[in-house]
Amino acid sequence: MKRFIKNIIPAAVLTLAFGMTSCTGDLDVTPIDPNLSLEVDYDGLFNKCYANLGLQGNGGANGDCDIDGLDGGTTGFIRQMWNSNELTTDEAICSWGDDGIQQFDYNSYDASHPMMNGYFNRLTTGISYCNQYLQVAEGQDAQKLAEIRFIRALHYYLMMDAFGGVPFAETLSTPTYMTRSEIYSWLESELLAIEPSLAAANAKTSDNAMYGRADKAAAWMLLMRLYFNAEVYTGTAQWSKAAEYAKKVIDSSYKLNTTGTANWSAYQMLFMGDNGESSAAYECIFPVLCDGKKTTSWGVSLFLMASTYDTDMDATAADPGGNNGTSEKWAGNRARYDLVHKFFPNDNAPTDAQGYETKVAAGDDRALFFSSGHTLKNELGYFGDFKDGYGVAKFINYKSTGPVVKGSDAQFPDADFFFFRVAEAYLTYAEATARQNGDQTTAEGTELINALRTRANTETKTVYTLDQILDEWSREFYFEGRRRVDLIRHGKFGGSNYKWMWKGGAKEGRSFDAHLNIFAIPADQVKGEIQQNPGY
């Protein structure tokens, strides 16, 4: 049974006693009428801080939206993070006519980019909710206060990563401008400060009341990411600290899911409709909760399923025409050639296969690509259709308990989005220690990568170079919303000669300037102390 946001407090209760209206990005959100007598619903506001990660507003998929100016389904937290970190890279491409998609595909975004504006506003709005809770709940439950400080830190981390220097406020006040390195320092001290007050790091499934809430391991994961990319953010590498916090996670009760079923692989179970109830849940350190009946959204798991499927694709041979397990097939996001090539370096990918067949040809359970009727090389790029590139059959709403068992609702999925999972700690430790070991894995790092490859039923190696580790990041985490960060850390995004199809808008790829490693602050947010990033 899914708990916390889904069952403890229904969506309607998420409407705050403060009467907040939709926000436009300011960090100084205040009540509509300061003369009102305000009775605080602490639980409702607490849940709202979490709900911003999974819901567009207070009314589910077809209800109101917290962000003005964009279609509600487009403004989802995960959807916007995904677009910025996947469509801009060597993994994904889309041909939809939504404002800003072509600019993402071709790395030509600027300060007027509408979706980047939506992402920025979703993050600042989430920070405002957290600031509101922390202001009114001061002196209340110490663990809950620490959790909301974590949620706020997660938002600030994503803002810093995407936008560099950003507006900053810890209260409902006019924000000041903080540089990227200043935000980095604040994040480090904030996460270290709250870690003792968070719940113990214990792996759990959705029948545990703490499932979906941040514990110590979530703080370790965010610290790990912060240190892992410290050289990008501050100019000073922190490989030892990244490895230290990765090891904390690895040594905790959270573990890789290595147990599949008769019908589904252990890897596939991470992205299915019962991933919060099966053994897959023990790999997830921080899920964004989805429920087909109670917390519906166009911007989380449904987006990942529907945008990557059309009516020709099936997740299982046992259910012809069942597609992804939902009624939604939007036929949008598909693989760039360069992603498929990582599984088929000899360009021998099957040309007429379902996703469950391609993994057999690749000798890797993670190669979940649909090729029948599709071209491999994205010949037309943004101007092509869904068949211009292989389909990605990774996210589905089937349950691991049987070959054709689906989620609770025909349209909206039950699959949670695993924001942090243990595999990230494995690869982080392997790469961070390799950086200190002549750019190749240590014995322990090799063992950790081989654990992932063994889980995928593919061959293992005796050592891995940094380039091989970068490819392993892609094979393990493709379409999970992180690729841009990994390319930048490896010096293979802006200002790099590393090319992929349609990089920079050229079919064979071309370099673009390094200033695009940081997105532009939306033009209407550049005011007061807020400074635009260089190059925009």
Coordinates of C-alpha atoms in Angstrom, one line a residue:
M1 CA 0.0 0.0 0.0
K2 CA 1.4 3.4 -1.0
R3 CA 1.4 5.7 2.0
F4 CA 2.5 9.2 3.0
I5 CA 1.3 11.8 0.5
K6 CA -0.9 9.3 -1.3
N7 CA -2.9 8.0 1.7
I8 CA -2.2 10.1 4.8
I9 CA -3.5 13.4 3.3
P10 CA -5.6 13.4 0.2
A11 CA -4.8 15.9 -2.6
A12 CA -7.6 18.3 -1.7
V13 CA -6.0 18.9 1.8
L14 CA -2.9 20.1 0.1
T15 CA -4.6 23.4 -0.6
L16 CA -3.0 25.6 2.0
A17 CA -4.6 27.5 4.7
F18 CA -2.6 30.5 3.5
G19 CA -4.6 30.7 0.2
M20 CA -1.6 30.7 -2.1
T21 CA -2.2 31.3 -5.7
S22 CA -0.1 30.1 -8.6
C23 CA 3.4 31.4 -8.4
T24 CA 5.8 32.9 -11.0
G25 CA 9.1 32.2 -9.4
D26 CA 9.5 34.7 -6.6
L27 CA 10.9 33.4 -3.3
D28 CA 8.9 35.9 -1.3
V29 CA 5.4 34.4 -1.6
T30 CA 3.0 35.8 1.0
P31 CA -0.6 35.3 1.9
I32 CA -3.2 37.0 -0.2
D33 CA -4.7 39.0 2.7
P34 CA -2.4 39.8 5.6
N35 CA -5.4 40.6 7.7
L36 CA -6.8 37.1 7.6
S37 CA -6.6 35.0 10.7
L38 CA -4.2 32.2 9.6
E39 CA -4.6 28.8 11.1
V40 CA -1.7 26.7 9.9
D41 CA -2.3 23.1 8.6
Y42 CA 1.2 21.9 9.4
D43 CA 0.6 18.4 7.8
G44 CA -0.9 20.0 4.7
L45 CA 2.0 22.3 4.2
F46 CA 4.5 19.6 5.0
N47 CA 2.9 17.4 2.3
K48 CA 2.8 20.3 -0.2
C49 CA 6.6 20.6 0.0
Y50 CA 6.9 17.0 -1.0
A51 CA 4.0 17.1 -3.5
N52 CA 5.8 19.8 -5.6
L53 CA 8.1 17.1 -6.7
G54 CA 5.3 15.0 -8.2
L55 CA 2.2 17.1 -8.7
Q56 CA 1.6 20.1 -10.9
G57 CA -0.8 21.7 -8.4
N58 CA -3.4 20.7 -5.8
G59 CA -5.9 19.0 -8.0
G60 CA -4.1 16.1 -9.8
A61 CA -3.4 15.8 -13.5
N62 CA -6.4 17.8 -14.6
G63 CA -6.5 20.3 -11.8
D64 CA -4.9 23.7 -11.2
C65 CA -1.2 24.3 -11.7
D66 CA 1.2 26.1 -9.4
I67 CA 3.1 27.7 -12.3
D68 CA 1.6 30.4 -14.6
G69 CA 2.2 30.8 -18.3
L70 CA 2.7 27.1 -19.3
D71 CA 0.4 24.1 -19.8
G72 CA 0.1 22.4 -16.4
G73 CA 1.2 19.0 -17.7
T74 CA 4.4 20.6 -19.1
T75 CA 5.5 22.2 -15.9
G76 CA 6.0 19.1 -13.8
F77 CA 9.2 19.0 -11.7
I78 CA 10.5 15.7 -13.1
R79 CA 9.4 16.5 -16.7
Q80 CA 11.3 19.8 -16.7
M81 CA 14.4 18.3 -15.1
W82 CA 14.3 15.5 -17.6
N83 CA 13.9 17.7 -20.7
S84 CA 16.9 19.9 -19.7
N85 CA 19.2 17.0 -18.8
E86 CA 18.2 14.5 -21.6
L87 CA 17.1 16.3 -24.7
T88 CA 20.3 18.4 -24.6
T89 CA 22.6 15.3 -24.7
D90 CA 23.6 12.2 -26.7
E91 CA 20.7 10.1 -25.3
A92 CA 17.3 11.6 -26.3
I93 CA 15.7 13.6 -29.0
C94 CA 12.1 14.8 -29.5
S95 CA 10.1 16.2 -32.4
W96 CA 7.1 17.7 -30.6
G97 CA 6.1 21.2 -31.4
D98 CA 6.1 22.4 -27.8
D99 CA 7.9 25.7 -27.4
G100 CA 11.5 25.1 -26.6
I101 CA 11.9 21.4 -27.7
Q102 CA 13.9 22.2 -30.8
Q103 CA 16.2 24.5 -28.8
F104 CA 16.8 21.7 -26.3
D105 CA 17.4 19.1 -29.1
Y106 CA 19.9 21.5 -30.9
N107 CA 21.5 23.2 -27.8
S108 CA 20.3 26.6 -28.9
Y109 CA 18.4 27.7 -25.8
D110 CA 18.6 31.3 -24.4
A111 CA 17.0 33.5 -21.8
S112 CA 13.6 33.5 -23.5
H113 CA 13.3 29.7 -23.5
P114 CA 9.8 28.9 -22.2
M115 CA 10.5 25.5 -20.7
M116 CA 13.6 26.7 -19.0
N117 CA 11.5 29.4 -17.5
G118 CA 9.0 26.7 -16.3
Y119 CA 11.8 24.7 -14.7
F120 CA 13.2 27.8 -13.0
N121 CA 9.8 28.7 -11.6
R122 CA 9.0 25.2 -10.5
L123 CA 12.2 25.2 -8.5
T124 CA 11.7 28.6 -6.9
T125 CA 8.1 27.9 -6.2
G126 CA 9.1 24.7 -4.4
I127 CA 11.7 26.6 -2.4
S128 CA 8.9 29.1 -1.4
Y129 CA 6.7 26.3 -0.1
C130 CA 9.7 25.0 2.0
N131 CA 10.5 28.4 3.3
Q132 CA 6.9 28.9 4.3
Y133 CA 6.8 25.6 6.2
L134 CA 10.1 26.3 8.0
Q135 CA 8.9 29.7 9.0
V136 CA 5.6 28.7 10.5
A137 CA 6.6 25.3 11.9
E138 CA 9.7 26.5 13.8
G139 CA 9.9 24.6 17.0
Q140 CA 7.7 21.8 15.7
D141 CA 8.8 18.2 14.9
A142 CA 12.6 18.3 14.4
Q143 CA 12.7 15.4 12.0
K144 CA 10.0 17.0 9.7
L145 CA 11.9 20.3 9.8
A146 CA 15.0 18.5 8.7
E147 CA 13.2 16.8 5.9
I148 CA 11.8 20.0 4.5
R149 CA 15.3 21.6 4.8
F150 CA 16.4 18.6 2.7
I151 CA 13.7 19.2 0.1
R152 CA 14.7 22.8 -0.1
A153 CA 18.4 21.9 -0.5
L154 CA 17.5 19.5 -3.3
H155 CA 15.7 22.3 -5.1
Y156 CA 18.7 24.7 -4.6
Y157 CA 21.1 22.0 -5.8
L158 CA 19.2 21.6 -9.0
M159 CA 19.0 25.3 -9.5
M160 CA 22.7 25.7 -8.9
D161 CA 23.5 22.8 -11.3
A162 CA 21.2 24.2 -14.0
F163 CA 21.6 27.9 -13.6
G164 CA 24.8 28.6 -11.7
G165 CA 24.4 31.6 -9.5
V166 CA 20.8 32.0 -8.4
P167 CA 18.4 34.0 -6.2
F168 CA 18.6 32.8 -2.7
A169 CA 16.4 33.2 0.4
E170 CA 15.9 31.1 3.5
T171 CA 12.8 33.0 4.5
L172 CA 9.8 34.5 2.7
S173 CA 11.7 37.6 1.8
T174 CA 13.2 39.3 -1.3
P175 CA 16.0 37.0 -2.4
T176 CA 19.6 38.0 -2.8
Y177 CA 22.0 36.8 -5.5
M178 CA 24.4 34.0 -4.6
T179 CA 27.2 32.7 -6.9
R180 CA 27.5 29.1 -7.7
S181 CA 30.3 28.6 -5.3
E182 CA 28.4 30.3 -2.5
I183 CA 25.4 28.1 -3.0
Y184 CA 27.7 25.1 -3.0
S185 CA 29.1 26.1 0.4
W186 CA 25.6 26.7 1.8
L187 CA 24.4 23.3 0.5
E188 CA 27.3 21.5 2.1
S189 CA 26.8 23.1 5.5
E190 CA 23.0 22.8 5.3
L191 CA 23.1 19.0 4.5
L192 CA 25.7 18.3 7.2
A193 CA 23.6 20.3 9.7
I194 CA 20.3 18.4 9.1
E195 CA 21.7 14.9 8.7
P196 CA 21.6 14.1 12.5
S197 CA 17.9 15.0 12.7
L198 CA 16.8 12.8 9.7
A199 CA 15.5 9.3 10.2
A200 CA 18.0 6.4 10.1
A201 CA 19.0 5.1 6.7
N202 CA 16.8 2.0 6.3
A203 CA 15.7 0.4 3.0
K204 CA 11.9 0.1 2.9
T205 CA 8.9 -0.7 0.7
S206 CA 5.7 1.4 0.4
D207 CA 4.0 -0.3 3.3
N208 CA 6.4 1.7 5.6
A209 CA 5.2 5.1 6.6
M210 CA 8.6 6.6 5.8
Y211 CA 8.6 5.4 2.2
G212 CA 8.8 8.5 0.0
R213 CA 10.3 10.7 2.8
A214 CA 14.0 11.7 3.1
D215 CA 16.2 9.9 5.5
K216 CA 19.9 10.1 6.3
A217 CA 20.8 8.2 3.1
A218 CA 19.0 10.8 1.0
A219 CA 21.2 13.5 2.5
W220 CA 24.3 11.3 1.9
M221 CA 23.2 11.0 -1.8
L222 CA 22.8 14.7 -2.2
L223 CA 26.1 15.4 -0.5
M224 CA 27.7 12.7 -2.8
R225 CA 26.4 14.5 -5.9
L226 CA 27.5 17.8 -4.6
Y227 CA 31.1 16.6 -3.9
F228 CA 31.2 14.5 -7.1
N229 CA 30.6 17.6 -9.3
A230 CA 32.5 20.0 -7.0
E231 CA 35.2 20.7 -9.6
V232 CA 32.5 21.9 -12.0
Y233 CA 30.7 24.0 -9.4
T234 CA 33.7 25.5 -7.6
G235 CA 36.9 24.6 -9.5
T236 CA 38.1 22.4 -6.8
A237 CA 37.7 18.6 -7.0
Q238 CA 36.4 16.7 -4.0
W239 CA 36.8 13.1 -5.1
S240 CA 37.6 11.7 -1.7
K241 CA 34.5 13.2 -0.1
A242 CA 32.3 11.9 -3.0
A243 CA 33.7 8.4 -2.5
E244 CA 33.2 8.7 1.3
Y245 CA 29.5 9.5 1.0
A246 CA 29.0 6.9 -1.7
K247 CA 30.4 4.3 0.6
K248 CA 28.0 5.3 3.3
V249 CA 25.2 4.5 1.0
I250 CA 26.8 1.3 -0.2
D251 CA 27.3 0.1 3.3
S252 CA 23.7 0.9 4.4
S253 CA 20.7 -1.4 4.2
Y254 CA 19.8 -0.1 0.7
K255 CA 20.9 -2.6 -1.8
L256 CA 20.9 -3.3 -5.6
N257 CA 17.9 -5.2 -6.7
T258 CA 19.4 -8.4 -8.1
T259 CA 16.3 -10.6 -8.0
G260 CA 14.1 -10.7 -11.1
T261 CA 11.0 -12.7 -11.8
A262 CA 10.0 -15.3 -14.4
N263 CA 8.8 -12.5 -16.6
W264 CA 10.9 -9.4 -15.8
S265 CA 14.5 -8.8 -15.2
A266 CA 15.9 -7.3 -11.9
Y267 CA 16.8 -4.1 -13.9
Q268 CA 13.3 -3.8 -15.5
M269 CA 11.7 -4.1 -12.1
L270 CA 13.1 -0.7 -11.1
F271 CA 10.8 1.1 -13.6
M272 CA 7.6 -0.9 -13.3
G273 CA 4.1 -0.3 -11.7
D274 CA 4.9 -2.0 -8.5
N275 CA 8.5 -0.8 -8.0
G276 CA 7.5 0.6 -4.6
E277 CA 6.2 -2.8 -3.4
S278 CA 8.7 -5.3 -4.9
S279 CA 12.3 -5.9 -4.0
A280 CA 13.2 -3.1 -6.4
A281 CA 12.1 -0.6 -3.6
Y282 CA 15.2 -1.5 -1.6
E283 CA 17.4 0.0 -4.2
C284 CA 15.5 3.3 -4.1
I285 CA 16.7 5.9 -1.6
F286 CA 14.3 8.7 -2.5
P287 CA 11.2 8.0 -4.7
V288 CA 8.9 10.6 -6.2
L289 CA 5.5 8.9 -5.5
C290 CA 3.0 8.2 -8.2
D291 CA -0.4 6.5 -7.8
G292 CA -2.9 5.9 -10.6
K293 CA -5.9 6.6 -8.4
K294 CA -4.7 9.1 -5.8
T295 CA -1.9 11.3 -7.1
T296 CA -2.1 11.6 -10.9
S297 CA 0.2 13.7 -13.0
W298 CA 1.2 14.2 -16.6
G299 CA 4.8 15.0 -15.6
V300 CA 6.4 12.1 -13.8
S301 CA 6.1 8.4 -14.6
L302 CA 3.3 8.8 -17.1
F303 CA 5.5 11.3 -19.0
L304 CA 8.4 8.8 -19.1
M305 CA 6.1 6.0 -20.3
A306 CA 3.7 7.8 -22.7
S307 CA 6.4 10.0 -24.3
T308 CA 8.5 7.0 -25.2
Y309 CA 5.9 4.7 -26.6
D310 CA 3.6 4.5 -29.6
T311 CA 0.9 2.0 -30.4
D312 CA 3.3 -0.3 -32.2
M313 CA 5.5 -1.0 -29.2
D314 CA 4.8 -3.7 -26.6
A315 CA 6.6 -4.2 -23.3
T316 CA 5.9 -8.0 -23.2
A317 CA 5.2 -10.7 -25.7
A318 CA 2.6 -12.1 -23.4
D319 CA 0.3 -9.0 -23.9
P320 CA 0.2 -8.0 -27.6
G321 CA -1.2 -4.6 -28.0
G322 CA -0.7 -3.9 -24.3
N323 CA 2.0 -1.3 -25.1
N324 CA 3.4 0.3 -21.9
G325 CA 0.5 -0.8 -19.6
T326 CA -1.3 2.5 -19.8
S327 CA -3.8 4.0 -22.3
E328 CA -1.4 6.8 -23.1
K329 CA 1.1 6.6 -26.0
W330 CA 2.3 10.0 -27.1
A331 CA 5.1 9.0 -29.5
G332 CA 7.7 11.7 -28.7
N333 CA 11.0 11.0 -27.0
R334 CA 13.2 8.4 -28.6
A335 CA 16.9 7.3 -28.5
R336 CA 19.6 9.1 -30.3
Y337 CA 21.8 6.9 -32.3
D338 CA 24.7 7.5 -29.9
L339 CA 22.8 5.9 -27.0
V340 CA 22.0 2.7 -28.9
H341 CA 25.6 2.6 -30.1
K342 CA 26.8 2.2 -26.5
F343 CA 25.1 -1.2 -26.4
F344 CA 25.9 -2.1 -30.0
P345 CA 29.4 -0.6 -30.7
N346 CA 29.7 -2.7 -33.9
D347 CA 26.5 -1.1 -35.3
N348 CA 24.8 -4.5 -35.2
A349 CA 21.6 -3.5 -33.4
P350 CA 18.6 -5.5 -34.6
T351 CA 16.4 -3.6 -37.1
D352 CA 13.1 -5.4 -36.4
A353 CA 12.8 -6.0 -32.7
Q354 CA 10.7 -5.3 -29.6
G355 CA 12.4 -4.0 -26.5
Y356 CA 12.3 -7.4 -24.9
E357 CA 14.1 -8.8 -27.9
T358 CA 16.8 -6.1 -28.3
K359 CA 18.2 -6.8 -24.8
V360 CA 18.8 -10.4 -25.9
A361 CA 20.7 -9.3 -29.0
A362 CA 22.8 -6.8 -26.9
G363 CA 23.6 -9.4 -24.2
D364 CA 22.5 -6.7 -21.7
D365 CA 19.2 -6.5 -19.9
R366 CA 19.4 -2.7 -19.9
A367 CA 19.2 -2.5 -23.8
L368 CA 15.4 -1.9 -24.0
F369 CA 15.0 -0.5 -27.5
F370 CA 12.3 -0.9 -30.1
S371 CA 13.5 -0.9 -33.7
S372 CA 10.8 -2.3 -35.9
G373 CA 9.9 0.3 -38.5
H374 CA 12.4 2.8 -37.0
T375 CA 15.6 4.2 -38.4
L376 CA 18.7 4.0 -36.2
K377 CA 20.5 7.3 -37.0
N378 CA 17.9 10.1 -36.5
E379 CA 18.2 11.1 -40.1
L380 CA 15.9 14.1 -39.8
G381 CA 16.5 15.1 -36.2
Y382 CA 13.9 17.4 -34.7
F383 CA 12.1 17.5 -38.0
G384 CA 11.7 13.7 -38.1
D385 CA 8.9 11.8 -36.5
F386 CA 8.8 9.1 -33.7
K387 CA 10.2 6.5 -36.2
D388 CA 13.3 8.6 -36.7
G389 CA 15.3 6.8 -34.0
Y390 CA 14.8 3.7 -31.9
G391 CA 12.0 3.7 -29.3
V392 CA 12.9 3.3 -25.6
A393 CA 10.9 0.7 -23.7
K394 CA 12.3 1.3 -20.3
F395 CA 9.4 2.6 -18.3
I396 CA 6.2 0.6 -18.0
N397 CA 3.1 0.2 -15.8
Y398 CA 3.1 -3.6 -15.7
K399 CA 3.6 -5.3 -12.3
S400 CA 6.4 -7.8 -11.7
T401 CA 3.9 -10.3 -10.2
G402 CA 2.9 -11.6 -13.6
P403 CA 3.4 -11.2 -17.3
V404 CA 0.3 -9.1 -17.9
V405 CA -0.6 -7.6 -14.6
K406 CA -1.1 -3.8 -14.9
G407 CA -1.4 -0.9 -12.5
S408 CA -4.5 0.2 -10.6
D409 CA -5.6 2.6 -13.3
A410 CA -5.8 2.2 -17.1
Q411 CA -4.4 5.7 -17.7
F412 CA -2.2 6.9 -14.8
P413 CA 0.6 4.7 -13.6
D414 CA 1.6 3.5 -10.1
A415 CA 5.3 3.4 -10.9
D416 CA 7.3 5.7 -8.6
F417 CA 10.2 7.7 -10.0
F418 CA 13.4 6.6 -8.3
F419 CA 15.2 10.0 -7.9
F420 CA 18.1 8.4 -6.0
R421 CA 19.0 4.7 -6.3
V422 CA 21.9 2.7 -5.0
A423 CA 23.4 2.1 -8.5
E424 CA 24.4 5.8 -8.5
A425 CA 26.5 5.3 -5.4
Y426 CA 28.2 2.3 -7.0
L427 CA 29.2 4.3 -10.1
T428 CA 30.1 7.4 -8.1
Y429 CA 32.5 5.4 -5.9
A430 CA 34.0 3.7 -8.9
E431 CA 34.6 7.0 -10.8
A432 CA 35.7 9.1 -7.8
T433 CA 38.3 6.5 -6.8
A434 CA 39.4 6.1 -10.4
R435 CA 40.1 9.8 -10.6
Q436 CA 42.6 9.3 -7.8
N437 CA 44.0 6.2 -9.3
G438 CA 45.5 7.2 -12.7
D439 CA 42.0 7.5 -14.3
Q440 CA 41.3 3.8 -14.1
T441 CA 39.2 1.8 -11.5
T442 CA 40.6 0.4 -8.3
A443 CA 39.9 -3.2 -7.5
E444 CA 36.9 -2.2 -5.4
G445 CA 35.6 0.2 -8.1
T446 CA 35.9 -2.5 -10.7
E447 CA 33.9 -4.8 -8.5
L448 CA 31.1 -2.3 -8.1
I449 CA 30.8 -1.7 -11.8
N450 CA 30.9 -5.4 -12.4
A451 CA 28.0 -5.8 -9.9
L452 CA 25.9 -3.6 -12.1
R453 CA 26.9 -5.5 -15.2
T454 CA 26.3 -8.8 -13.6
R455 CA 22.8 -7.7 -12.6
A456 CA 22.3 -6.8 -16.3
N457 CA 23.6 -10.3 -17.4
T458 CA 26.4 -8.8 -19.4
E459 CA 30.1 -9.4 -19.5
T460 CA 32.4 -8.0 -16.9
K461 CA 35.9 -6.5 -17.2
T462 CA 39.0 -6.4 -15.1
V463 CA 39.4 -2.6 -15.2
Y464 CA 37.5 0.4 -16.5
T465 CA 38.9 3.8 -17.8
L466 CA 37.1 7.1 -17.3
D467 CA 35.6 7.0 -20.8
Q468 CA 34.3 3.5 -20.2
I469 CA 32.8 4.6 -16.9
L470 CA 31.0 7.5 -18.7
D471 CA 29.5 5.0 -21.1
E472 CA 28.5 2.9 -18.1
W473 CA 26.7 5.8 -16.6
S474 CA 24.7 6.0 -19.8
R475 CA 23.9 2.3 -20.1
E476 CA 22.7 2.2 -16.4
F477 CA 20.9 5.5 -16.2
Y478 CA 19.8 6.5 -19.7
F479 CA 16.5 8.5 -19.8
E480 CA 16.6 9.0 -16.0
G481 CA 17.3 12.7 -16.2
R482 CA 21.0 13.0 -15.4
R483 CA 23.0 12.7 -18.6
R484 CA 23.9 16.4 -19.0
V485 CA 25.5 16.5 -15.6
D486 CA 27.7 13.5 -16.4
L487 CA 28.9 14.8 -19.7
I488 CA 29.8 18.2 -18.2
R489 CA 31.8 16.5 -15.4
H490 CA 33.7 14.6 -18.1
G491 CA 34.3 17.7 -20.2
K492 CA 32.2 16.4 -23.0
F493 CA 29.4 18.9 -23.3
G494 CA 29.9 22.6 -24.2
G495 CA 33.4 23.6 -25.3
S496 CA 34.1 19.9 -26.2
N497 CA 35.0 18.1 -29.4
Y498 CA 32.9 15.1 -28.3
K499 CA 30.0 14.9 -30.7
W500 CA 26.7 13.2 -31.1
M501 CA 24.1 13.2 -33.8
W502 CA 22.4 16.6 -34.0
K503 CA 24.6 18.1 -31.3
G504 CA 24.5 21.9 -31.9
G505 CA 21.9 21.4 -34.7
A506 CA 24.2 19.6 -37.2
K507 CA 23.4 16.1 -38.3
E508 CA 26.8 14.7 -37.5
G509 CA 27.2 17.0 -34.5
R510 CA 29.2 20.1 -33.9
S511 CA 30.8 21.8 -30.9
F512 CA 29.1 24.6 -29.1
D513 CA 30.4 27.1 -26.6
A514 CA 31.0 26.2 -23.0
H515 CA 28.7 29.0 -21.7
L516 CA 25.8 26.6 -22.6
N517 CA 26.9 24.3 -19.8
I518 CA 24.9 26.6 -17.6
F519 CA 21.4 27.6 -18.7
A520 CA 20.2 31.2 -18.9
I521 CA 18.3 32.8 -16.0
P522 CA 14.9 33.5 -17.5
A523 CA 14.9 37.0 -18.8
D524 CA 12.0 38.2 -16.6
Q525 CA 13.8 37.0 -13.5
V526 CA 16.9 39.1 -14.1
K527 CA 16.1 42.0 -11.8
G528 CA 17.4 43.6 -8.7
E529 CA 20.5 41.7 -7.6
I530 CA 19.9 38.8 -9.9
Q531 CA 22.5 38.6 -12.6
Q532 CA 22.3 36.9 -16.0
N533 CA 24.9 34.2 -16.8
P534 CA 27.8 35.0 -19.1
G535 CA 27.1 34.5 -22.8
Y536 CA 23.4 35.1 -22.8

